[in-house]
PDB file of C-alpha atoms and ligand atoms in Angstrom:
ATOM      1  CA  UNK P1420       3.930 -27.940   2.197  1.00 74.00           C
ATOM      2  CA  UNK P1421       3.202 -30.714  -0.310  1.00 90.00           C
ATOM      3  CA  UNK P1422       2.141 -29.475  -3.737  1.00 95.00           C
ATOM      4  CA  UNK P1423      -0.096 -31.880  -5.644  1.00 97.00           C
ATOM      5  CA  UNK P1424      -2.239 -31.754  -8.749  1.00 97.00           C
ATOM      6  CA  UNK P1425      -5.096 -30.406  -6.609  1.00 96.00           C
ATOM      7  CA  UNK P1426      -3.174 -27.457  -5.145  1.00 96.00           C
ATOM      8  CA  UNK P1427      -4.721 -24.026  -5.786  1.00 96.00           C
ATOM      9  CA  UNK P1428      -2.166 -21.520  -7.024  1.00 97.00           C
ATOM     10  CA  UNK P1429      -1.934 -17.857  -6.015  1.00 98.00           C
ATOM     11  CA  UNK P1430       0.663 -15.444  -7.306  1.00 98.00           C
ATOM     12  CA  UNK P1431       2.254 -12.075  -6.776  1.00 98.00           C
ATOM     13  CA  UNK P1432       3.347  -9.987  -9.750  1.00 98.00           C
ATOM     14  CA  UNK P1433       6.101  -7.391  -9.484  1.00 97.00           C
ATOM     15  CA  UNK P1434       9.260  -6.024 -11.092  1.00 96.00           C
ATOM     16  CA  UNK P1435      11.651  -6.304  -9.328  1.00 94.00           C
ATOM     17  CA  UNK P1436      10.314  -9.336  -7.475  1.00 95.00           C
ATOM     18  CA  UNK P1437      13.033 -10.371  -4.997  1.00 92.00           C
ATOM     19  CA  UNK P1438      11.826  -8.214  -2.092  1.00 87.00           C
ATOM     20  CA  UNK P1439       8.111  -9.134  -2.113  1.00 91.00           C
ATOM     21  CA  UNK P1440       6.602 -10.396   1.154  1.00 90.00           C
ATOM     22  CA  UNK P1441       3.349 -11.974  -0.095  1.00 94.00           C
ATOM     23  CA  UNK P1442       4.573 -15.602  -0.292  1.00 96.00           C
ATOM     24  CA  UNK P1443       6.114 -15.471   3.186  1.00 94.00           C
ATOM     25  CA  UNK P1444       2.814 -14.169   4.604  1.00 93.00           C
ATOM     26  CA  UNK P1445       0.392 -16.435   2.727  1.00 95.00           C
ATOM     27  CA  UNK P1446       2.208 -19.799   2.559  1.00 96.00           C
ATOM     28  CA  UNK P1447       2.523 -20.197   6.371  1.00 94.00           C
ATOM     29  CA  UNK P1448      -1.192 -19.319   6.604  1.00 93.00           C
ATOM     30  CA  UNK P1449      -2.102 -22.007   4.052  1.00 94.00           C
ATOM     31  CA  UNK P1450       0.008 -24.484   5.993  1.00 94.00           C
ATOM     32  CA  UNK P1451      -1.364 -23.484   9.400  1.00 92.00           C
ATOM     33  CA  UNK P1452      -4.985 -23.720   8.239  1.00 91.00           C
ATOM     34  CA  UNK P1453      -4.465 -26.859   6.165  1.00 93.00           C
ATOM     35  CA  UNK P1454      -5.466 -25.104   2.934  1.00 94.00           C
ATOM     36  CA  UNK P1455      -4.196 -26.898  -0.167  1.00 95.00           C
ATOM     37  CA  UNK P1456      -2.785 -23.793  -1.830  1.00 96.00           C
ATOM     38  CA  UNK P1457       0.550 -22.108  -2.571  1.00 97.00           C
ATOM     39  CA  UNK P1458       1.581 -18.547  -3.403  1.00 97.00           C
ATOM     40  CA  UNK P1459       4.419 -18.138  -5.884  1.00 98.00           C
ATOM     41  CA  UNK P1460       6.265 -15.080  -7.224  1.00 98.00           C
ATOM     42  CA  UNK P1461       5.764 -14.139 -10.880  1.00 98.00           C
ATOM     43  CA  UNK P1462       8.429 -11.779 -12.196  1.00 98.00           C
ATOM     44  CA  UNK P1463       6.532  -9.775 -14.834  1.00 98.00           C
ATOM     45  CA  UNK P1464       7.896  -6.623 -16.457  1.00 98.00           C
ATOM     46  CA  UNK P1465       5.618  -3.723 -17.422  1.00 97.00           C
ATOM     47  CA  UNK P1466       5.977  -4.499 -21.111  1.00 98.00           C
ATOM     48  CA  UNK P1467       4.912  -8.143 -20.549  1.00 98.00           C
ATOM     49  CA  UNK P1468       1.963  -7.449 -18.227  1.00 98.00           C
ATOM     50  CA  UNK P1469      -0.750  -7.701 -20.865  1.00 98.00           C
ATOM     51  CA  UNK P1470       0.560 -11.010 -22.246  1.00 98.00           C
ATOM     52  CA  UNK P1471       1.110 -12.434 -18.767  1.00 98.00           C
ATOM     53  CA  UNK P1472      -2.454 -11.582 -17.696  1.00 98.00           C
ATOM     54  CA  UNK P1473      -3.900 -13.084 -20.891  1.00 97.00           C
ATOM     55  CA  UNK P1474      -2.119 -16.309 -19.921  1.00 97.00           C
ATOM     56  CA  UNK P1475      -3.294 -16.085 -16.270  1.00 97.00           C
ATOM     57  CA  UNK P1476      -6.906 -15.863 -17.460  1.00 95.00           C
ATOM     58  CA  UNK P1477      -6.520 -19.264 -19.130  1.00 95.00           C
ATOM     59  CA  UNK P1478      -5.138 -21.098 -16.064  1.00 96.00           C
ATOM     60  CA  UNK P1479      -7.999 -22.635 -14.078  1.00 96.00           C
ATOM     61  CA  UNK P1480      -5.845 -23.573 -11.068  1.00 96.00           C
ATOM     62  CA  UNK P1481      -4.673 -19.935 -10.682  1.00 97.00           C
ATOM     63  CA  UNK P1482      -7.101 -18.375  -8.214  1.00 97.00           C
ATOM     64  CA  UNK P1483      -5.712 -14.857  -7.954  1.00 98.00           C
ATOM     65  CA  UNK P1484      -2.648 -12.715  -7.365  1.00 98.00           C
ATOM     66  CA  UNK P1485      -1.292  -9.788  -5.422  1.00 98.00           C
ATOM     67  CA  UNK P1486      -0.139  -6.807  -7.460  1.00 98.00           C
ATOM     68  CA  UNK P1487       2.738  -4.538  -6.616  1.00 94.00           C
ATOM     69  CA  UNK P1488       5.138  -2.041  -8.226  1.00 91.00           C
ATOM     70  CA  UNK P1489       4.935  -1.252 -11.153  1.00 94.00           C
ATOM     71  CA  UNK P1490       1.677  -3.007 -12.066  1.00 97.00           C
ATOM     72  CA  UNK P1491      -1.064  -1.502  -9.896  1.00 96.00           C
ATOM     73  CA  UNK P1492      -2.345   0.935 -12.536  1.00 96.00           C
ATOM     74  CA  UNK P1493      -1.758  -1.358 -15.524  1.00 97.00           C
ATOM     75  CA  UNK P1494      -3.571  -4.218 -13.775  1.00 98.00           C
ATOM     76  CA  UNK P1495      -6.540  -1.935 -12.987  1.00 98.00           C
ATOM     77  CA  UNK P1496      -7.115  -1.520 -16.733  1.00 98.00           C
ATOM     78  CA  UNK P1497      -6.970  -5.291 -17.308  1.00 98.00           C
ATOM     79  CA  UNK P1498      -9.608  -6.205 -14.687  1.00 98.00           C
ATOM     80  CA  UNK P1499     -13.232  -6.936 -15.615  1.00 98.00           C
ATOM     81  CA  UNK P1500     -14.647  -5.681 -12.302  1.00 98.00           C
ATOM     82  CA  UNK P1501     -13.015  -3.380  -9.725  1.00 98.00           C
ATOM     83  CA  UNK P1502     -14.242  -2.505  -6.201  1.00 97.00           C
ATOM     84  CA  UNK P1503     -14.917   1.029  -4.925  1.00 95.00           C
ATOM     85  CA  UNK P1504     -11.469   1.683  -3.484  1.00 95.00           C
ATOM     86  CA  UNK P1505      -9.637   0.401  -6.569  1.00 97.00           C
ATOM     87  CA  UNK P1506     -11.934   2.397  -8.844  1.00 97.00           C
ATOM     88  CA  UNK P1507     -11.339   5.603  -6.871  1.00 95.00           C
ATOM     89  CA  UNK P1508      -7.588   4.998  -7.010  1.00 96.00           C
ATOM     90  CA  UNK P1509      -7.572   3.661 -10.600  1.00 95.00           C
ATOM     91  CA  UNK P1510      -5.121   1.072  -9.271  1.00 96.00           C
ATOM     92  CA  UNK P1511      -5.481  -2.435  -7.808  1.00 98.00           C
ATOM     93  CA  UNK P1512      -3.246  -4.407  -5.478  1.00 97.00           C
ATOM     94  CA  UNK P1513      -5.117  -7.718  -5.586  1.00 98.00           C
ATOM     95  CA  UNK P1514      -6.991  -9.667  -8.254  1.00 98.00           C
ATOM     96  CA  UNK P1515      -9.299 -12.655  -7.853  1.00 98.00           C
ATOM     97  CA  UNK P1516      -9.783 -14.912 -10.858  1.00 97.00           C
ATOM     98  CA  UNK P1517     -13.361 -16.182 -10.950  1.00 96.00           C
ATOM     99  CA  UNK P1518     -14.161 -19.692 -12.196  1.00 93.00           C
ATOM    100  CA  UNK P1519     -15.258 -18.246 -15.559  1.00 91.00           C
ATOM    101  CA  UNK P1520     -11.926 -16.398 -15.946  1.00 92.00           C
ATOM    102  CA  UNK P1521     -13.254 -12.925 -15.013  1.00 96.00           C
ATOM    103  CA  UNK P1522     -10.758 -10.814 -13.073  1.00 98.00           C
ATOM    104  CA  UNK P1523     -12.030  -8.938  -9.997  1.00 98.00           C
ATOM    105  CA  UNK P1524      -9.622  -6.369  -8.560  1.00 98.00           C
ATOM    106  CA  UNK P1525      -9.513  -3.944  -5.651  1.00 98.00           C
ATOM    107  CA  UNK P1526      -7.041  -1.934  -3.615  1.00 98.00           C
ATOM    108  CA  UNK P1527      -6.537  -2.253   0.153  1.00 97.00           C
ATOM    109  CA  UNK P1528      -3.363  -0.146   0.607  1.00 97.00           C
ATOM    110  CA  UNK P1529      -5.157   2.801   2.210  1.00 97.00           C
ATOM    111  CA  UNK P1530      -7.330   0.662   4.477  1.00 97.00           C
ATOM    112  CA  UNK P1531      -4.194  -1.268   5.409  1.00 97.00           C
ATOM    113  CA  UNK P1532      -2.395   1.906   6.432  1.00 98.00           C
ATOM    114  CA  UNK P1533      -5.290   3.072   8.632  1.00 98.00           C
ATOM    115  CA  UNK P1534      -5.784  -0.394  10.154  1.00 97.00           C
ATOM    116  CA  UNK P1535      -2.027  -0.519  10.820  1.00 97.00           C
ATOM    117  CA  UNK P1536      -2.146   2.797  12.699  1.00 98.00           C
ATOM    118  CA  UNK P1537      -5.115   1.650  14.776  1.00 98.00           C
ATOM    119  CA  UNK P1538      -3.523  -1.710  15.486  1.00 97.00           C
ATOM    120  CA  UNK P1539      -0.500   0.229  16.779  1.00 97.00           C
ATOM    121  CA  UNK P1540      -2.785   2.264  19.070  1.00 97.00           C
ATOM    122  CA  UNK P1541      -2.820   5.420  16.916  1.00 98.00           C
ATOM    123  CA  UNK P1542      -6.296   6.831  16.110  1.00 98.00           C
ATOM    124  CA  UNK P1543      -6.045   9.033  13.004  1.00 98.00           C
ATOM    125  CA  UNK P1544      -9.384  10.816  13.551  1.00 98.00           C
ATOM    126  CA  UNK P1545      -8.808  14.507  14.304  1.00 98.00           C
ATOM    127  CA  UNK P1546      -5.061  14.497  13.618  1.00 98.00           C
ATOM    128  CA  UNK P1547      -3.136  17.207  11.775  1.00 98.00           C
ATOM    129  CA  UNK P1548      -1.118  15.295   9.166  1.00 98.00           C
ATOM    130  CA  UNK P1549       1.774  16.063   6.816  1.00 98.00           C
ATOM    131  CA  UNK P1550       2.206  13.447   4.103  1.00 98.00           C
ATOM    132  CA  UNK P1551       5.367  13.312   1.990  1.00 98.00           C
ATOM    133  CA  UNK P1552       4.795  11.920  -1.503  1.00 97.00           C
ATOM    134  CA  UNK P1553       2.145  11.971  -4.211  1.00 97.00           C
ATOM    135  CA  UNK P1554       2.599   8.598  -5.944  1.00 93.00           C
ATOM    136  CA  UNK P1555       0.436   5.480  -5.772  1.00 92.00           C
ATOM    137  CA  UNK P1556       0.894   4.739  -2.066  1.00 95.00           C
ATOM    138  CA  UNK P1557       0.390   8.398  -1.147  1.00 97.00           C
ATOM    139  CA  UNK P1558      -2.828   8.545  -3.153  1.00 96.00           C
ATOM    140  CA  UNK P1559      -4.234   5.502  -1.338  1.00 97.00           C
ATOM    141  CA  UNK P1560      -3.193   6.951   2.025  1.00 98.00           C
ATOM    142  CA  UNK P1561      -4.623  10.425   1.273  1.00 98.00           C
ATOM    143  CA  UNK P1562      -8.069   8.995   0.483  1.00 97.00           C
ATOM    144  CA  UNK P1563      -7.948   6.684   3.504  1.00 98.00           C
ATOM    145  CA  UNK P1564      -6.912   9.539   5.835  1.00 98.00           C
ATOM    146  CA  UNK P1565      -9.854  11.575   4.531  1.00 97.00           C
ATOM    147  CA  UNK P1566     -12.161   8.599   5.102  1.00 96.00           C
ATOM    148  CA  UNK P1567     -10.758   8.157   8.612  1.00 97.00           C
ATOM    149  CA  UNK P1568     -11.570  11.762   9.565  1.00 97.00           C
ATOM    150  CA  UNK P1569      -8.164  13.395  10.002  1.00 98.00           C
ATOM    151  CA  UNK P1570      -8.554  17.127  10.741  1.00 98.00           C
ATOM    152  CA  UNK P1571      -6.198  18.444   8.066  1.00 98.00           C
ATOM    153  CA  UNK P1572      -3.840  16.981   5.485  1.00 98.00           C
ATOM    154  CA  UNK P1573      -0.876  18.788   3.932  1.00 98.00           C
ATOM    155  CA  UNK P1574       0.797  17.040   0.988  1.00 98.00           C
ATOM    156  CA  UNK P1575       4.447  17.775   0.159  1.00 98.00           C
ATOM    157  CA  UNK P1576       6.177  16.216  -2.812  1.00 97.00           C
ATOM    158  CA  UNK P1577       9.455  16.520  -4.699  1.00 96.00           C
ATOM    159  CA  UNK P1578       7.468  17.352  -7.841  1.00 97.00           C
ATOM    160  CA  UNK P1579       5.016  19.982  -6.613  1.00 97.00           C
ATOM    161  CA  UNK P1580       2.656  19.533  -9.567  1.00 98.00           C
ATOM    162  CA  UNK P1581       2.010  15.937  -8.486  1.00 97.00           C
ATOM    163  CA  UNK P1582       1.118  17.116  -4.960  1.00 98.00           C
ATOM    164  CA  UNK P1583      -1.250  19.705  -6.441  1.00 98.00           C
ATOM    165  CA  UNK P1584      -2.893  17.055  -8.604  1.00 97.00           C
ATOM    166  CA  UNK P1585      -3.313  14.697  -5.645  1.00 98.00           C
ATOM    167  CA  UNK P1586      -4.757  17.459  -3.440  1.00 98.00           C
ATOM    168  CA  UNK P1587      -7.253  18.318  -6.217  1.00 98.00           C
ATOM    169  CA  UNK P1588      -8.305  14.682  -6.701  1.00 96.00           C
ATOM    170  CA  UNK P1589      -8.682  14.178  -2.956  1.00 97.00           C
ATOM    171  CA  UNK P1590     -10.897  17.309  -2.796  1.00 97.00           C
ATOM    172  CA  UNK P1591     -12.996  15.946  -5.638  1.00 96.00           C
ATOM    173  CA  UNK P1592     -13.820  12.774  -3.691  1.00 95.00           C
ATOM    174  CA  UNK P1593     -13.964  14.460  -0.268  1.00 96.00           C
ATOM    175  CA  UNK P1594     -15.228  18.033  -0.869  1.00 96.00           C
ATOM    176  CA  UNK P1595     -15.477  18.908   2.855  1.00 95.00           C
ATOM    177  CA  UNK P1596     -11.987  17.637   3.661  1.00 97.00           C
ATOM    178  CA  UNK P1597      -9.232  20.160   4.447  1.00 98.00           C
ATOM    179  CA  UNK P1598      -6.357  19.174   2.143  1.00 98.00           C
ATOM    180  CA  UNK P1599      -3.650  21.451   0.792  1.00 98.00           C
ATOM    181  CA  UNK P1600      -0.179  21.401  -0.728  1.00 98.00           C
ATOM    182  CA  UNK P1601       2.436  22.014   1.968  1.00 96.00           C
ATOM    183  CA  UNK P1602       6.180  22.138   2.412  1.00 96.00           C
ATOM    184  CA  UNK P1603       8.241  19.172   3.578  1.00 96.00           C
ATOM    185  CA  UNK P1604       8.931  20.893   6.890  1.00 96.00           C
ATOM    186  CA  UNK P1605       8.244  19.470  10.340  1.00 97.00           C
ATOM    187  CA  UNK P1606       6.257  21.771  12.620  1.00 96.00           C
ATOM    188  CA  UNK P1607       3.376  21.132  14.966  1.00 96.00           C
ATOM    189  CA  UNK P1608       1.886  18.202  13.062  1.00 98.00           C
ATOM    190  CA  UNK P1609       0.481  15.252  15.026  1.00 98.00           C
ATOM    191  CA  UNK P1610       1.555  12.785  12.345  1.00 98.00           C
ATOM    192  CA  UNK P1611       4.083  12.875   9.508  1.00 98.00           C
ATOM    193  CA  UNK P1612       3.883  10.062   6.937  1.00 98.00           C
ATOM    194  CA  UNK P1613       6.665   9.297   4.501  1.00 98.00           C
ATOM    195  CA  UNK P1614       4.807   7.841   1.508  1.00 98.00           C
ATOM    196  CA  UNK P1615       7.702   8.382  -0.914  1.00 97.00           C
ATOM    197  CA  UNK P1616      10.244   5.780  -1.951  1.00 93.00           C
ATOM    198  CA  UNK P1617      13.019   7.926  -0.424  1.00 93.00           C
ATOM    199  CA  UNK P1618      14.655   5.700   2.171  1.00 90.00           C
ATOM    200  CA  UNK P1619      14.684   2.441   0.225  1.00 89.00           C
ATOM    201  CA  UNK P1620      18.464   2.741  -0.067  1.00 87.00           C
ATOM    202  CA  UNK P1621      20.778   4.165   2.609  1.00 84.00           C
ATOM    203  CA  UNK P1622      22.102   6.833   0.214  1.00 89.00           C
ATOM    204  CA  UNK P1623      18.652   8.357  -0.431  1.00 92.00           C
ATOM    205  CA  UNK P1624      18.247  11.965   0.648  1.00 92.00           C
ATOM    206  CA  UNK P1625      15.857  12.378   3.590  1.00 94.00           C
ATOM    207  CA  UNK P1626      12.356  13.367   2.451  1.00 93.00           C
ATOM    208  CA  UNK P1627      12.311  16.059   5.176  1.00 94.00           C
ATOM    209  CA  UNK P1628      14.769  17.730   7.537  1.00 91.00           C
ATOM    210  CA  UNK P1629      14.616  15.548  10.655  1.00 91.00           C
ATOM    211  CA  UNK P1630      16.380  18.187  12.803  1.00 91.00           C
ATOM    212  CA  UNK P1631      13.140  20.165  13.126  1.00 94.00           C
ATOM    213  CA  UNK P1632      11.042  17.183  14.279  1.00 97.00           C
ATOM    214  CA  UNK P1633       9.312  17.714  17.618  1.00 97.00           C
ATOM    215  CA  UNK P1634       8.887  14.810  20.062  1.00 97.00           C
ATOM    216  CA  UNK P1635       5.083  15.250  20.004  1.00 97.00           C
ATOM    217  CA  UNK P1636       4.938  14.218  16.325  1.00 98.00           C
ATOM    218  CA  UNK P1637       4.378  10.587  15.346  1.00 98.00           C
ATOM    219  CA  UNK P1638       6.514   9.666  12.308  1.00 98.00           C
ATOM    220  CA  UNK P1639       5.312   6.853  10.027  1.00 98.00           C
ATOM    221  CA  UNK P1640       7.033   5.336   7.023  1.00 98.00           C
ATOM    222  CA  UNK P1641       5.545   3.130   4.301  1.00 96.00           C
ATOM    223  CA  UNK P1642       8.905   1.626   3.391  1.00 94.00           C
ATOM    224  CA  UNK P1643       9.178  -1.950   4.650  1.00 90.00           C
ATOM    225  CA  UNK P1644      12.765  -2.732   3.739  1.00 87.00           C
ATOM    226  CA  UNK P1645      14.789  -1.467   5.520  1.00 93.00           C
ATOM    227  CA  UNK P1646      12.357  -1.617   8.409  1.00 94.00           C
ATOM    228  CA  UNK P1647      14.169   1.168  10.267  1.00 96.00           C
ATOM    229  CA  UNK P1648      14.610   3.823   7.591  1.00 96.00           C
ATOM    230  CA  UNK P1649      17.013   6.683   8.198  1.00 95.00           C
ATOM    231  CA  UNK P1650      14.031   8.974   8.743  1.00 97.00           C
ATOM    232  CA  UNK P1651      12.536   6.671  11.398  1.00 97.00           C
ATOM    233  CA  UNK P1652      15.928   6.271  13.094  1.00 96.00           C
ATOM    234  CA  UNK P1653      16.418  10.032  13.341  1.00 96.00           C
ATOM    235  CA  UNK P1654      12.818  10.554  14.466  1.00 97.00           C
ATOM    236  CA  UNK P1655      13.330   8.021  17.241  1.00 97.00           C
ATOM    237  CA  UNK P1656      16.518   9.784  18.325  1.00 97.00           C
ATOM    238  CA  UNK P1657      14.537  13.015  18.556  1.00 97.00           C
ATOM    239  CA  UNK P1658      12.018  11.362  20.884  1.00 97.00           C
ATOM    240  CA  UNK P1659       9.211  10.878  18.331  1.00 98.00           C
ATOM    241  CA  UNK P1660       6.984   7.840  18.361  1.00 98.00           C
ATOM    242  CA  UNK P1661       7.557   5.882  15.145  1.00 98.00           C
ATOM    243  CA  UNK P1662       5.298   3.627  13.063  1.00 98.00           C
ATOM    244  CA  UNK P1663       6.911   1.017  10.776  1.00 98.00           C
ATOM    245  CA  UNK P1664       6.023   0.340   7.123  1.00 96.00           C
ATOM    246  CA  UNK P1665       5.284  -3.340   7.717  1.00 94.00           C
ATOM    247  CA  UNK P1666       2.128  -2.490   9.711  1.00 96.00           C
ATOM    248  CA  UNK P1667       0.492  -1.310   6.475  1.00 95.00           C
ATOM    249  CA  UNK P1668       0.905  -4.695   4.777  1.00 92.00           C
ATOM    250  CA  UNK P1669       0.429  -6.824   7.900  1.00 92.00           C
ATOM    251  CA  UNK P1670      -2.873  -5.079   8.624  1.00 93.00           C
ATOM    252  CA  UNK P1671      -4.258  -5.484   5.134  1.00 93.00           C
ATOM    253  CA  UNK P1672      -3.334  -9.159   5.045  1.00 92.00           C
ATOM    254  CA  UNK P1673      -6.785 -10.352   6.163  1.00 90.00           C
ATOM    255  CA  UNK P1674      -8.472  -7.961   3.681  1.00 94.00           C
ATOM    256  CA  UNK P1675      -6.348  -9.338   0.827  1.00 96.00           C
ATOM    257  CA  UNK P1676      -7.062 -12.906   1.940  1.00 95.00           C
ATOM    258  CA  UNK P1677     -10.799 -12.216   2.040  1.00 94.00           C
ATOM    259  CA  UNK P1678     -10.666 -10.729  -1.469  1.00 96.00           C
ATOM    260  CA  UNK P1679      -8.880 -13.881  -2.648  1.00 96.00           C
ATOM    261  CA  UNK P1680     -11.587 -15.993  -0.943  1.00 93.00           C
ATOM    262  CA  UNK P1681      -8.998 -17.491   1.398  1.00 91.00           C
ATOM    263  CA  UNK P1682     -10.513 -18.241   4.844  1.00 77.00           C
ATOM    264  CA  UNK P1683      -8.254 -16.469   7.345  1.00 71.00           C
ATOM    265  CA  UNK P1684      -9.312 -18.117  10.569  1.00 63.00           C
TER     266      UNK P1684
HETATM  267  N1  NAP U1306       3.992  -0.798   3.444  1.00 78.63           N
HETATM  268  C1  NAP U1306       3.207  -1.124   2.434  1.00 78.63           C
HETATM  269  O1  NAP U1306       2.292  -1.965   2.553  1.00 78.63           O
HETATM  270  C2  NAP U1306       3.387  -0.425   1.116  1.00 78.63           C
HETATM  271  C3  NAP U1306       2.357  -0.445   0.163  1.00 78.63           C
HETATM  272  C4  NAP U1306       2.542   0.245  -1.034  1.00 78.63           C
HETATM  273  C5  NAP U1306       3.746   0.899  -1.261  1.00 78.63           C
HETATM  274  N2  NAP U1306       4.724   0.882  -0.319  1.00 78.63           N
HETATM  275  C6  NAP U1306       5.978   1.610  -0.542  1.00 78.63           C
HETATM  276  O2  NAP U1306       5.680   2.960  -0.805  1.00 78.63           O
HETATM  277  C7  NAP U1306       6.734   3.545  -1.547  1.00 78.63           C
HETATM  278  C8  NAP U1306       6.160   4.379  -2.664  1.00 78.63           C
HETATM  279  O3  NAP U1306       5.494   3.522  -3.580  1.00 78.63           O
HETATM  280  P1  NAP U1306       4.550   4.131  -4.715  1.00 78.63           P
HETATM  281  O4  NAP U1306       3.848   2.985  -5.314  1.00 78.63           O
HETATM  282  O5  NAP U1306       3.770   5.279  -4.193  1.00 78.63           O
HETATM  283  O6  NAP U1306       5.651   4.690  -5.766  1.00 78.63           O
HETATM  284  P2  NAP U1306       5.421   5.802  -6.881  1.00 78.63           P
HETATM  285  O7  NAP U1306       4.015   5.819  -7.357  1.00 78.63           O
HETATM  286  O8  NAP U1306       6.525   5.618  -7.845  1.00 78.63           O
HETATM  287  O9  NAP U1306       5.662   7.209  -6.114  1.00 78.63           O
HETATM  288  C9  NAP U1306       6.923   7.524  -5.576  1.00 78.63           C
HETATM  289  C10 NAP U1306       6.797   8.804  -4.743  1.00 78.63           C
HETATM  290  O10 NAP U1306       8.051   9.002  -4.075  1.00 78.63           O
HETATM  291  C11 NAP U1306       8.616  10.268  -4.482  1.00 78.63           C
HETATM  292  N3  NAP U1306      10.057  10.097  -4.527  1.00 78.63           N
HETATM  293  C12 NAP U1306      10.732   9.098  -5.162  1.00 78.63           C
HETATM  294  N4  NAP U1306      12.043   9.225  -4.930  1.00 78.63           N
HETATM  295  C13 NAP U1306      12.210  10.314  -4.143  1.00 78.63           C
HETATM  296  C14 NAP U1306      13.322  10.965  -3.557  1.00 78.63           C
HETATM  297  N5  NAP U1306      14.555  10.492  -3.749  1.00 78.63           N
HETATM  298  N6  NAP U1306      13.116  12.046  -2.776  1.00 78.63           N
HETATM  299  C15 NAP U1306      11.868  12.507  -2.566  1.00 78.63           C
HETATM  300  N7  NAP U1306      10.750  11.949  -3.091  1.00 78.63           N
HETATM  301  C16 NAP U1306      10.931  10.862  -3.872  1.00 78.63           C
HETATM  302  C17 NAP U1306       7.986  10.560  -5.827  1.00 78.63           C
HETATM  303  O11 NAP U1306       8.051  11.950  -6.076  1.00 78.63           O
HETATM  304  P3  NAP U1306       7.869  12.548  -7.558  1.00 78.63           P
HETATM  305  O12 NAP U1306       6.395  12.764  -7.755  1.00 78.63           O
HETATM  306  O13 NAP U1306       8.638  13.804  -7.519  1.00 78.63           O
HETATM  307  O14 NAP U1306       8.456  11.538  -8.515  1.00 78.63           O
HETATM  308  C18 NAP U1306       6.562  10.064  -5.575  1.00 78.63           C
HETATM  309  O15 NAP U1306       5.831  10.978  -4.794  1.00 78.63           O
HETATM  310  C19 NAP U1306       7.605   2.384  -2.020  1.00 78.63           C
HETATM  311  O16 NAP U1306       8.753   2.351  -1.214  1.00 78.63           O
HETATM  312  C20 NAP U1306       6.749   1.168  -1.766  1.00 78.63           C
HETATM  313  O17 NAP U1306       7.515   0.028  -1.494  1.00 78.63           O
HETATM  314  C21 NAP U1306       4.560   0.255   0.861  1.00 78.63           C
END
């Protein structure tokens, strides 16, 4: 990839930054399609976000950036326009910088998760789901599961109050949807989703007791690294079908590209 004075620049902001996958997804696409553009990592801490974004607004060759932990909520408040999904979530995971410097954000995490399931041959409509977690990813997934027509959603979280708050917010947007706070216990669910960060390191406690998993249950994780989390490994051993975290990002890739006005084919 030859970078010249005409190259359009895209970024990804995160803290920490070392693990992000955006550049390794977008740069081969730019190269394959002959697009004169490059995506680079910007290591921005939470305390520097406002100053960094003020600088980004002033750079005409910077066309947009992906947003990941811990900036999704902070970046939402710094956008000039936000799409429906980002507004509902009060968090964005992508920002396009318009020619006049206006920042247009949205959030495709939830749509990515659903598209990932479908791409893997799993139709969420009508499923009985237990979701572990009530943070940013869980919130996006809860709304997307409601949109996708799952039959019932139970939310279990380490801090119960956060699960209660997420169930209440989900009910507010989807009044007819059956959502409740549940326990992190495997039973007769069709699908269990780990949307916590438990599993990022090998020493993390399991977010639920895998010994009670039944082979009929599909177990999904949002964690991408390691790809095979301890939970997924144990679920596989117990005969469950598993769904990897990378599907969520891979499947929202074209949505992110479209938001950034990058032609994907
Ligand atoms: N695959 C993808 O495309 C994708 C997209 C977005 C995010 N993710 C991943 O999703 C994960 C969560 O991200 P997030 O933005 O939702 O983070 P977050 O907003 O900080 O939420 C973290 C959630 O995990 C729970 N948690 C943290 N440590 C735990 C532990 N040791 N045991 C049990 N629960 C624990 C928290 O519970 P409390 O409420 O009790 O603190 C909270 O529910 C991260 O690993 C992130 O990389 C993946």
